[in-house]
């Protein structure tokens, strides 16, 4: 039903006249590159809008590392109102180990950000699946970025902060 106007031929075989393209402008994306810590995104120079989504990538079968680990510490600490819990007690670690976050390619897992600033902004944390380790390249990054942006946009978020997904040690240059 969503694509019924995109064809020059109607469902009953009649040829339509006019332009079969959608009658709305394509979405636009503005990208700013800022060097900093993803967990301190609200305090980085150059961030002028309230960040309502934070995205990181994750390989299937692994535990949270680097940026995802930093976010895991941040949100897990917020949930217990204090010091960061041990790794095995952290939320994202438990979700990855139990298979709740599967991280199949371009599969996006969403979680409300329980930190005080996250609650204030109704922010979500988006874990973007990178698939199996060793198989992530430019085509996979393209699909992941498209699905991550579509997903956060579809739930009404308009300011996504993310790390350079796939640019870690031994990954994309």
Coordinates of C-alpha atoms in Angstrom, one line a residue:
X1 CA 0.0 0.0 0.0
X2 CA 2.9 2.4 0.7
X3 CA 4.3 2.0 -2.8
X4 CA 1.0 2.1 -4.8
X5 CA 1.8 5.5 -6.3
X6 CA 5.4 4.7 -7.3
X7 CA 4.5 2.7 -10.5
X8 CA 3.2 4.0 -13.8
X9 CA 0.9 1.0 -13.9
X10 CA -2.0 0.7 -11.5
X11 CA -3.0 -2.6 -9.8
X12 CA -5.7 -3.2 -12.4
X13 CA -3.2 -2.9 -15.3
X14 CA -4.2 0.7 -16.4
X15 CA -1.4 3.0 -17.3
X16 CA -1.1 6.1 -15.0
X17 CA -0.1 9.5 -16.2
X18 CA 2.2 11.8 -14.3
X19 CA 5.3 11.4 -12.3
X20 CA 5.5 8.1 -10.4
X21 CA 7.8 9.5 -7.8
X22 CA 6.8 10.3 -4.3
X23 CA 5.5 13.9 -3.8
X24 CA 7.7 14.8 -0.9
X25 CA 11.3 15.9 -0.6
X26 CA 13.9 13.3 0.4
X27 CA 15.2 13.5 3.9
X28 CA 18.3 15.5 4.5
X29 CA 21.1 14.8 7.0
X30 CA 23.6 17.3 8.4
X31 CA 26.8 15.8 9.7
X32 CA 29.2 17.4 12.1
X33 CA 32.4 15.6 13.1
X34 CA 33.6 16.4 16.6
X35 CA 36.4 14.8 18.4
X36 CA 35.4 13.7 21.9
X37 CA 34.0 11.2 24.3
X38 CA 30.6 9.7 23.4
X39 CA 29.6 9.6 27.0
X40 CA 30.2 13.4 27.4
X41 CA 28.3 14.3 24.2
X42 CA 26.2 17.0 25.9
X43 CA 29.4 18.9 26.9
X44 CA 31.4 18.7 23.7
X45 CA 32.4 21.9 21.8
X46 CA 30.3 22.3 18.7
X47 CA 27.3 20.4 19.9
X48 CA 24.5 22.9 19.6
X49 CA 21.4 20.7 19.7
X50 CA 20.1 18.4 22.4
X51 CA 21.3 14.9 21.5
X52 CA 18.2 12.6 21.7
X53 CA 19.9 9.4 20.4
X54 CA 23.4 7.9 20.9
X55 CA 24.6 5.2 18.6
X56 CA 27.4 2.7 18.8
X57 CA 28.2 -0.4 16.8
X58 CA 28.6 -4.0 18.1
X59 CA 29.8 -7.3 16.7
X60 CA 27.6 -10.3 17.3
X61 CA 28.8 -12.7 19.9
X62 CA 31.1 -10.2 21.7
X63 CA 30.9 -8.3 24.9
X64 CA 30.7 -4.5 25.1
X65 CA 34.1 -2.9 24.2
X66 CA 35.4 0.7 23.8
X67 CA 32.4 3.1 23.2
X68 CA 29.7 0.5 24.0
X69 CA 31.5 -0.4 27.2
X70 CA 31.8 3.3 28.2
X71 CA 28.0 3.7 27.6
X72 CA 27.4 0.5 29.5
X73 CA 29.2 1.9 32.5
X74 CA 27.4 5.2 32.2
X75 CA 23.9 3.8 32.0
X76 CA 24.5 0.9 34.5
X77 CA 25.8 3.4 37.0
X78 CA 22.7 5.5 36.6
X79 CA 20.5 2.5 37.3
X80 CA 22.1 1.8 40.6
X81 CA 22.6 5.5 41.5
X82 CA 26.3 5.2 42.3
X83 CA 29.5 3.6 41.4
X84 CA 29.8 1.5 38.2
X85 CA 28.8 -2.1 38.9
X86 CA 31.1 -5.0 38.0
X87 CA 31.2 -5.9 34.4
X88 CA 28.9 -9.0 34.9
X89 CA 26.3 -6.7 36.5
X90 CA 26.2 -4.1 33.8
X91 CA 23.1 -3.9 31.6
X92 CA 24.5 -4.0 28.1
X93 CA 27.0 -6.7 29.1
X94 CA 24.1 -8.9 30.4
X95 CA 22.0 -8.2 27.2
X96 CA 24.9 -9.3 25.0
X97 CA 25.7 -12.4 27.0
X98 CA 22.0 -13.5 27.1
X99 CA 21.5 -12.9 23.4
X100 CA 19.0 -10.0 23.9
X101 CA 21.3 -7.9 21.8
X102 CA 22.1 -10.1 18.9
X103 CA 23.9 -7.6 16.7
X104 CA 23.1 -9.1 13.4
X105 CA 24.1 -6.8 10.6
X106 CA 22.1 -3.6 10.6
X107 CA 19.8 -4.9 13.5
X108 CA 19.3 -1.9 15.8
X109 CA 18.6 -2.5 19.5
X110 CA 17.1 0.5 21.4
X111 CA 17.2 1.2 25.1
X112 CA 16.0 4.3 27.0
X113 CA 19.0 6.2 28.4
X114 CA 18.5 6.1 32.2
X115 CA 21.1 8.7 33.0
X116 CA 19.7 12.0 34.4
X117 CA 20.4 13.9 31.1
X118 CA 19.1 11.0 29.1
X119 CA 15.8 11.0 31.0
X120 CA 15.6 14.8 30.6
X121 CA 15.9 14.5 26.9
X122 CA 14.0 11.3 26.4
X123 CA 17.2 10.0 24.8
X124 CA 17.7 6.5 23.5
X125 CA 20.8 4.4 23.2
X126 CA 21.0 2.6 19.8
X127 CA 23.2 -0.4 19.5
X128 CA 23.8 -1.0 15.7
X129 CA 24.6 -4.6 14.8
X130 CA 27.8 -5.1 12.8
X131 CA 27.3 -8.8 12.2
X132 CA 30.1 -11.4 12.6
X133 CA 33.6 -10.1 13.4
X134 CA 35.9 -10.0 10.4
X135 CA 33.1 -9.5 7.8
X136 CA 32.4 -5.8 8.3
X137 CA 33.4 -3.6 5.3
X138 CA 32.2 -0.5 3.5
X139 CA 29.0 -2.2 2.1
X140 CA 28.0 -3.4 5.5
X141 CA 28.7 0.1 7.0
X142 CA 26.4 1.6 4.4
X143 CA 23.5 -0.7 5.3
X144 CA 24.2 -0.2 9.0
X145 CA 24.2 3.6 8.8
X146 CA 21.0 3.6 6.7
X147 CA 19.1 1.4 9.1
X148 CA 20.4 3.2 12.2
X149 CA 19.4 6.6 10.8
X150 CA 16.0 5.3 9.7
X151 CA 15.3 3.6 13.0
X152 CA 16.1 6.6 15.2
X153 CA 14.3 8.9 12.8
X154 CA 11.2 6.7 12.8
X155 CA 10.8 6.9 16.5
X156 CA 11.0 10.7 16.3
X157 CA 14.6 11.3 17.2
X158 CA 16.4 14.0 15.2
X159 CA 19.9 14.5 16.8
X160 CA 22.0 11.3 16.7
X161 CA 25.5 11.3 18.2
X162 CA 27.6 8.3 17.2
X163 CA 31.1 7.1 17.2
X164 CA 32.8 6.3 13.9
X165 CA 31.3 2.8 13.7
X166 CA 33.7 0.3 12.2
X167 CA 36.8 2.4 12.7
X168 CA 38.3 0.6 15.7
X169 CA 41.5 -1.5 15.7
X170 CA 41.7 -3.9 12.8
X171 CA 38.6 -2.5 11.1
X172 CA 37.9 0.1 8.4
X173 CA 40.5 2.8 7.9

